[in-house]
Amino acid sequence: MTPTNRDLRDDIRDYWSDRAATFDDDPGHRIDDGTEMAEWEVLFRRHLSDGDGRALLDLASGTGEIARLCQRLGFVVTGLDWAEPMLERARGKLPDVIFLQADAERTTLPSDSMDVIVTRHLVWTLVDPAAAFAEWFRVLKPGGKLLIVDGDFVSRSLLGRIFQWIMPDGSHSAMSAANAARHKDILAKVHFSAGARADQVAALLRSTGYDEIVIDTRLAPIHRAQATQLDWRKSLLRRSEHRYAISASKP
């Protein structure tokens, strides 16, 4: 066997790099202008207020949808992602935003440099969330805020489990079979392979030193706005997932 220095982080980077070309085709990734964008703005204002020129780091920027949202709210945004093909699309949307290629668990950014850090659908893929949360704590300024939007995409409700048993390909309707297999293989190896439950994430944040931790499950308005763009299978599965936002502060 040929020796290799590859690790799980490389597999994660390559998986999302290969998904970049069609990433925005999924309403769960793209934020539709109009009602959905307005509901995302409500969620972010609830936890962060308006930007007022504050420095914000968007971790795992993908194609720049959350960066676009935060720029609309008045933040000075820096985006960071591990997959360069994702960043190419983000730069095309937001040429005035700085996008950096780096691992979200090892940002290399200066300490105490950001007022706000946000991330959507990253925590469930982290290899070492404790190290990642410590890194984000380092980068935040004292008094800074962290906002995580994520979910437990493994431990579904009884209805969701029944549906997956009947229609096992429903959760990957927009993926090729090969990509679905790669997704399953990566999920089996990450820290939250059994699902990133909100209470577990909050406990890790607390042990890292964050305070003022708030778990917010009021995401239904966003999901209703997305449902108009989803096929019935994915809409049903989404309702069976445990999605949430968590905000926390650096003392």
mmCIF file of C-alpha atoms in Angstrom:
data_model
loop_
_atom_site.group_PDB
_atom_site.id
_atom_site.type_symbol
_atom_site.label_atom_id
_atom_site.label_comp_id
_atom_site.label_asym_id
_atom_site.label_seq_id
_atom_site.Cartn_x
_atom_site.Cartn_y
_atom_site.Cartn_z
ATOM 1 C CA MET A 1 0.000 0.000 0.000
ATOM 2 C CA THR A 2 1.328 3.453 -0.899
ATOM 3 C CA PRO A 3 1.960 5.616 2.202
ATOM 4 C CA THR A 4 -0.203 8.730 2.464
ATOM 5 C CA ASN A 5 -0.404 11.794 4.667
ATOM 6 C CA ARG A 6 -4.102 12.261 3.936
ATOM 7 C CA ASP A 7 -6.510 12.425 6.848
ATOM 8 C CA LEU A 8 -10.234 12.855 7.389
ATOM 9 C CA ARG A 9 -9.978 16.636 6.979
ATOM 10 C CA ASP A 10 -8.645 16.127 3.444
ATOM 11 C CA ASP A 11 -11.566 13.836 2.643
ATOM 12 C CA ILE A 12 -13.998 16.454 3.960
ATOM 13 C CA ARG A 13 -12.336 19.212 1.910
ATOM 14 C CA ASP A 14 -12.407 17.125 -1.271
ATOM 15 C CA TYR A 15 -16.018 16.076 -0.745
ATOM 16 C CA TRP A 16 -17.235 19.676 -0.481
ATOM 17 C CA SER A 17 -14.968 20.747 -3.322
ATOM 18 C CA ASP A 18 -16.679 18.213 -5.557
ATOM 19 C CA ARG A 19 -20.113 19.402 -4.385
ATOM 20 C CA ALA A 20 -19.382 23.085 -5.103
ATOM 21 C CA ALA A 21 -20.649 23.170 -8.693
ATOM 22 C CA THR A 22 -24.179 22.151 -7.673
ATOM 23 C CA PHE A 23 -24.192 23.388 -4.067
ATOM 24 C CA ASP A 24 -26.544 26.297 -4.718
ATOM 25 C CA ASP A 25 -29.047 24.021 -6.449
ATOM 26 C CA ASP A 26 -30.173 22.826 -3.011
ATOM 27 C CA PRO A 27 -32.614 25.207 -1.261
ATOM 28 C CA GLY A 28 -31.172 24.031 2.053
ATOM 29 C CA HIS A 29 -27.890 25.682 1.032
ATOM 30 C CA ARG A 30 -28.972 28.613 -1.136
ATOM 31 C CA ILE A 31 -30.907 31.384 0.627
ATOM 32 C CA ASP A 32 -33.727 32.556 -1.593
ATOM 33 C CA ASP A 33 -34.200 36.317 -1.758
ATOM 34 C CA GLY A 34 -37.547 37.364 -0.343
ATOM 35 C CA THR A 35 -39.288 35.549 2.508
ATOM 36 C CA GLU A 36 -36.472 33.128 3.313
ATOM 37 C CA MET A 37 -33.802 35.840 3.441
ATOM 38 C CA ALA A 38 -36.081 37.975 5.614
ATOM 39 C CA GLU A 39 -36.516 35.085 8.087
ATOM 40 C CA TRP A 40 -32.767 34.477 8.222
ATOM 41 C CA GLU A 41 -32.313 38.170 9.001
ATOM 42 C CA VAL A 42 -34.812 37.866 11.871
ATOM 43 C CA LEU A 43 -32.851 34.935 13.341
ATOM 44 C CA PHE A 44 -29.465 36.662 13.074
ATOM 45 C CA ARG A 45 -30.755 39.963 14.467
ATOM 46 C CA ARG A 46 -32.311 38.093 17.383
ATOM 47 C CA HIS A 47 -28.861 36.899 18.456
ATOM 48 C CA LEU A 48 -26.436 39.451 17.001
ATOM 49 C CA SER A 49 -28.397 42.691 16.397
ATOM 50 C CA ASP A 50 -27.366 44.774 13.362
ATOM 51 C CA GLY A 51 -23.777 44.715 12.220
ATOM 52 C CA ASP A 52 -22.933 48.422 12.554
ATOM 53 C CA GLY A 53 -19.559 47.808 10.935
ATOM 54 C CA ARG A 54 -18.451 45.074 13.332
ATOM 55 C CA ALA A 55 -15.920 42.512 12.083
ATOM 56 C CA LEU A 56 -17.554 39.138 11.397
ATOM 57 C CA LEU A 57 -15.976 35.824 10.460
ATOM 58 C CA ASP A 58 -18.155 33.428 8.456
ATOM 59 C CA LEU A 59 -16.717 29.956 8.972
ATOM 60 C CA ALA A 60 -17.301 27.285 6.322
ATOM 61 C CA SER A 61 -18.571 29.984 3.985
ATOM 62 C CA GLY A 62 -19.360 27.608 1.160
ATOM 63 C CA THR A 63 -20.617 29.625 -1.784
ATOM 64 C CA GLY A 64 -21.078 32.741 0.363
ATOM 65 C CA GLU A 65 -24.772 32.680 1.230
ATOM 66 C CA ILE A 66 -24.335 33.399 4.953
ATOM 67 C CA ALA A 67 -21.660 35.980 4.117
ATOM 68 C CA ARG A 68 -24.184 37.634 1.825
ATOM 69 C CA LEU A 69 -26.762 37.674 4.612
ATOM 70 C CA CYS A 70 -24.308 39.154 7.120
ATOM 71 C CA GLN A 71 -23.167 41.827 4.714
ATOM 72 C CA ARG A 72 -26.801 42.847 4.281
ATOM 73 C CA LEU A 73 -27.014 43.234 8.072
ATOM 74 C CA GLY A 74 -24.105 45.687 8.099
ATOM 75 C CA PHE A 75 -21.189 43.501 9.201
ATOM 76 C CA VAL A 76 -17.709 43.740 7.683
ATOM 77 C CA VAL A 77 -17.403 40.125 6.610
ATOM 78 C CA THR A 78 -14.431 37.806 6.227
ATOM 79 C CA GLY A 79 -15.261 34.370 4.880
ATOM 80 C CA LEU A 80 -13.251 31.196 5.411
ATOM 81 C CA ASP A 81 -13.655 27.774 3.845
ATOM 82 C CA TRP A 82 -11.517 24.670 3.364
ATOM 83 C CA ALA A 83 -12.712 24.067 -0.222
ATOM 84 C CA GLU A 84 -11.292 26.422 -2.839
ATOM 85 C CA PRO A 85 -14.010 25.645 -5.456
ATOM 86 C CA MET A 86 -16.608 26.856 -2.940
ATOM 87 C CA LEU A 87 -14.639 30.062 -2.409
ATOM 88 C CA GLU A 88 -14.430 30.708 -6.155
ATOM 89 C CA ARG A 89 -18.220 30.874 -6.259
ATOM 90 C CA ALA A 90 -18.388 32.994 -3.119
ATOM 91 C CA ARG A 91 -15.930 35.513 -4.564
ATOM 92 C CA GLY A 92 -18.027 35.712 -7.712
ATOM 93 C CA LYS A 93 -21.084 36.698 -5.641
ATOM 94 C CA LEU A 94 -19.297 39.038 -3.226
ATOM 95 C CA PRO A 95 -16.159 40.503 -4.830
ATOM 96 C CA ASP A 96 -15.784 43.051 -2.025
ATOM 97 C CA VAL A 97 -15.576 40.372 0.709
ATOM 98 C CA ILE A 98 -12.270 38.765 1.699
ATOM 99 C CA PHE A 99 -12.489 34.976 1.437
ATOM 100 C CA LEU A 100 -9.672 32.847 2.840
ATOM 101 C CA GLN A 101 -8.900 29.180 2.347
ATOM 102 C CA ALA A 102 -8.219 27.492 5.681
ATOM 103 C CA ASP A 103 -9.468 24.749 7.977
ATOM 104 C CA ALA A 104 -12.163 26.071 10.338
ATOM 105 C CA GLU A 105 -10.507 24.134 13.157
ATOM 106 C CA ARG A 106 -7.175 25.910 12.471
ATOM 107 C CA THR A 107 -8.037 29.354 11.134
ATOM 108 C CA THR A 108 -4.537 30.925 11.541
ATOM 109 C CA LEU A 109 -6.280 34.277 12.168
ATOM 110 C CA PRO A 110 -4.980 36.707 14.833
ATOM 111 C CA SER A 111 -6.210 36.390 18.399
ATOM 112 C CA ASP A 112 -8.941 38.803 19.571
ATOM 113 C CA SER A 113 -9.572 39.918 15.985
ATOM 114 C CA MET A 114 -13.300 39.299 15.380
ATOM 115 C CA ASP A 115 -16.388 40.786 17.007
ATOM 116 C CA VAL A 116 -18.625 37.989 15.753
ATOM 117 C CA ILE A 117 -18.153 34.459 14.405
ATOM 118 C CA VAL A 118 -20.983 32.664 12.614
ATOM 119 C CA THR A 119 -21.275 29.276 11.024
ATOM 120 C CA ARG A 120 -24.054 27.265 9.386
ATOM 121 C CA HIS A 121 -24.014 23.473 9.122
ATOM 122 C CA LEU A 122 -20.351 23.095 10.072
ATOM 123 C CA VAL A 123 -20.357 21.725 13.627
ATOM 124 C CA TRP A 124 -21.798 18.337 12.682
ATOM 125 C CA THR A 125 -18.767 17.776 10.365
ATOM 126 C CA LEU A 126 -16.037 18.782 12.840
ATOM 127 C CA VAL A 127 -13.281 16.272 13.469
ATOM 128 C CA ASP A 128 -12.350 17.836 16.830
ATOM 129 C CA PRO A 129 -15.091 20.234 17.988
ATOM 130 C CA ALA A 130 -13.410 20.950 21.342
ATOM 131 C CA ALA A 131 -10.293 22.181 19.527
ATOM 132 C CA ALA A 132 -12.420 24.127 17.044
ATOM 133 C CA PHE A 133 -14.408 25.883 19.774
ATOM 134 C CA ALA A 134 -11.156 26.787 21.542
ATOM 135 C CA GLU A 135 -9.774 28.193 18.283
ATOM 136 C CA TRP A 136 -12.877 30.324 17.736
ATOM 137 C CA PHE A 137 -12.703 31.498 21.352
ATOM 138 C CA ARG A 138 -9.127 32.625 20.705
ATOM 139 C CA VAL A 139 -10.087 34.558 17.571
ATOM 140 C CA LEU A 140 -13.068 36.322 19.189
ATOM 141 C CA LYS A 141 -12.547 39.625 20.935
ATOM 142 C CA PRO A 142 -13.543 39.785 24.618
ATOM 143 C CA GLY A 143 -17.287 40.344 24.637
ATOM 144 C CA GLY A 144 -17.552 38.846 21.149
ATOM 145 C CA LYS A 145 -20.415 36.613 20.015
ATOM 146 C CA LEU A 146 -20.564 33.201 18.392
ATOM 147 C CA LEU A 147 -23.643 32.043 16.470
ATOM 148 C CA ILE A 148 -23.943 28.426 15.346
ATOM 149 C CA VAL A 149 -26.775 27.241 13.085
ATOM 150 C CA ASP A 150 -26.723 23.472 12.876
ATOM 151 C CA GLY A 151 -28.642 20.319 13.656
ATOM 152 C CA ASP A 152 -28.720 16.666 14.527
ATOM 153 C CA PHE A 153 -29.168 15.189 11.062
ATOM 154 C CA VAL A 154 -28.804 11.597 12.301
ATOM 155 C CA SER A 155 -31.249 11.074 15.190
ATOM 156 C CA ARG A 156 -34.520 11.704 13.380
ATOM 157 C CA SER A 157 -38.021 11.572 14.797
ATOM 158 C CA LEU A 158 -40.014 8.343 14.573
ATOM 159 C CA LEU A 159 -41.797 9.669 11.472
ATOM 160 C CA GLY A 160 -38.453 10.469 9.845
ATOM 161 C CA ARG A 161 -37.039 7.019 10.618
ATOM 162 C CA ILE A 162 -40.100 5.334 9.136
ATOM 163 C CA PHE A 163 -39.854 7.484 6.029
ATOM 164 C CA GLN A 164 -36.134 6.747 5.590
ATOM 165 C CA TRP A 165 -36.861 3.023 5.899
ATOM 166 C CA ILE A 166 -39.536 3.236 3.202
ATOM 167 C CA MET A 167 -37.646 5.687 0.947
ATOM 168 C CA PRO A 168 -33.952 5.317 1.860
ATOM 169 C CA ASP A 169 -32.701 7.636 -0.892
ATOM 170 C CA GLY A 170 -34.939 10.540 0.075
ATOM 171 C CA SER A 171 -32.270 12.409 2.029
ATOM 172 C CA HIS A 172 -29.877 12.317 -0.933
ATOM 173 C CA SER A 173 -32.242 13.060 -3.788
ATOM 174 C CA ALA A 174 -29.941 15.801 -5.147
ATOM 175 C CA MET A 175 -26.748 13.695 -4.834
ATOM 176 C CA SER A 176 -25.217 11.045 -7.003
ATOM 177 C CA ALA A 177 -24.998 7.602 -5.442
ATOM 178 C CA ALA A 178 -21.218 7.997 -5.211
ATOM 179 C CA ASN A 179 -21.462 11.284 -3.326
ATOM 180 C CA ALA A 180 -24.091 9.840 -0.998
ATOM 181 C CA ALA A 181 -21.706 6.996 -0.164
ATOM 182 C CA ARG A 182 -18.858 9.446 0.482
ATOM 183 C CA HIS A 183 -21.163 11.528 2.702
ATOM 184 C CA LYS A 184 -22.108 8.439 4.725
ATOM 185 C CA ASP A 185 -18.468 7.385 5.093
ATOM 186 C CA ILE A 186 -17.386 10.829 6.360
ATOM 187 C CA LEU A 187 -20.318 11.066 8.770
ATOM 188 C CA ALA A 188 -19.323 7.726 10.323
ATOM 189 C CA LYS A 189 -15.879 9.129 11.223
ATOM 190 C CA VAL A 190 -16.559 12.641 12.555
ATOM 191 C CA HIS A 191 -16.963 13.430 16.261
ATOM 192 C CA PHE A 192 -20.746 13.807 16.080
ATOM 193 C CA SER A 193 -21.285 10.628 14.069
ATOM 194 C CA ALA A 194 -24.343 9.865 16.210
ATOM 195 C CA GLY A 195 -25.753 13.353 15.668
ATOM 196 C CA ALA A 196 -24.802 16.832 16.916
ATOM 197 C CA ARG A 197 -27.442 17.382 19.592
ATOM 198 C CA ALA A 198 -27.855 20.952 20.807
ATOM 199 C CA ASP A 199 -27.275 20.112 24.467
ATOM 200 C CA GLN A 200 -24.006 18.351 23.644
ATOM 201 C CA VAL A 201 -22.769 21.289 21.575
ATOM 202 C CA ALA A 202 -23.760 23.743 24.315
ATOM 203 C CA ALA A 203 -21.933 21.675 26.951
ATOM 204 C CA LEU A 204 -18.733 21.727 24.884
ATOM 205 C CA LEU A 205 -19.032 25.482 24.432
ATOM 206 C CA ARG A 206 -19.488 25.948 28.170
ATOM 207 C CA SER A 207 -16.458 23.808 28.986
ATOM 208 C CA THR A 208 -14.377 25.893 26.563
ATOM 209 C CA GLY A 209 -15.188 29.086 28.458
ATOM 210 C CA TYR A 210 -18.128 30.596 26.579
ATOM 211 C CA ASP A 211 -20.995 32.030 28.593
ATOM 212 C CA GLU A 212 -24.486 33.439 27.935
ATOM 213 C CA ILE A 213 -25.252 30.296 25.928
ATOM 214 C CA VAL A 214 -28.710 30.285 24.347
ATOM 215 C CA ILE A 215 -30.236 27.342 22.438
ATOM 216 C CA ASP A 216 -32.834 28.564 19.943
ATOM 217 C CA THR A 217 -35.118 26.109 18.139
ATOM 218 C CA ARG A 218 -37.359 28.775 16.593
ATOM 219 C CA LEU A 219 -36.293 28.021 13.014
ATOM 220 C CA ALA A 220 -39.733 27.017 11.725
ATOM 221 C CA PRO A 221 -40.273 30.285 9.765
ATOM 222 C CA ILE A 222 -37.076 29.604 7.808
ATOM 223 C CA HIS A 223 -38.089 26.009 7.162
ATOM 224 C CA ARG A 224 -41.550 27.055 5.978
ATOM 225 C CA ALA A 225 -39.962 29.465 3.524
ATOM 226 C CA GLN A 226 -37.625 26.723 2.258
ATOM 227 C CA ALA A 227 -40.457 24.205 1.952
ATOM 228 C CA THR A 228 -41.892 26.012 -1.056
ATOM 229 C CA GLN A 229 -38.696 25.123 -2.968
ATOM 230 C CA LEU A 230 -38.283 21.511 -1.770
ATOM 231 C CA ASP A 231 -39.733 18.302 -3.135
ATOM 232 C CA TRP A 232 -42.101 16.511 -0.770
ATOM 233 C CA ARG A 233 -39.546 13.887 0.293
ATOM 234 C CA LYS A 234 -36.915 16.364 1.432
ATOM 235 C CA SER A 235 -39.530 18.629 3.027
ATOM 236 C CA LEU A 236 -40.800 15.720 5.132
ATOM 237 C CA LEU A 237 -37.286 14.684 6.152
ATOM 238 C CA ARG A 238 -36.384 18.234 7.143
ATOM 239 C CA ARG A 239 -39.347 18.369 9.512
ATOM 240 C CA SER A 240 -38.004 15.217 11.217
ATOM 241 C CA GLU A 241 -34.569 16.727 11.955
ATOM 242 C CA HIS A 242 -33.490 18.473 15.153
ATOM 243 C CA ARG A 243 -32.320 21.872 13.847
ATOM 244 C CA TYR A 244 -31.275 24.745 16.078
ATOM 245 C CA ALA A 245 -29.220 27.888 16.553
ATOM 246 C CA ILE A 246 -26.861 28.386 19.502
ATOM 247 C CA SER A 247 -25.422 31.748 20.494
ATOM 248 C CA ALA A 248 -22.638 32.210 23.039
ATOM 249 C CA SER A 249 -20.327 34.970 24.246
ATOM 250 C CA LYS A 250 -16.667 35.249 25.095
ATOM 251 C CA PRO A 251 -16.395 36.875 28.535
#
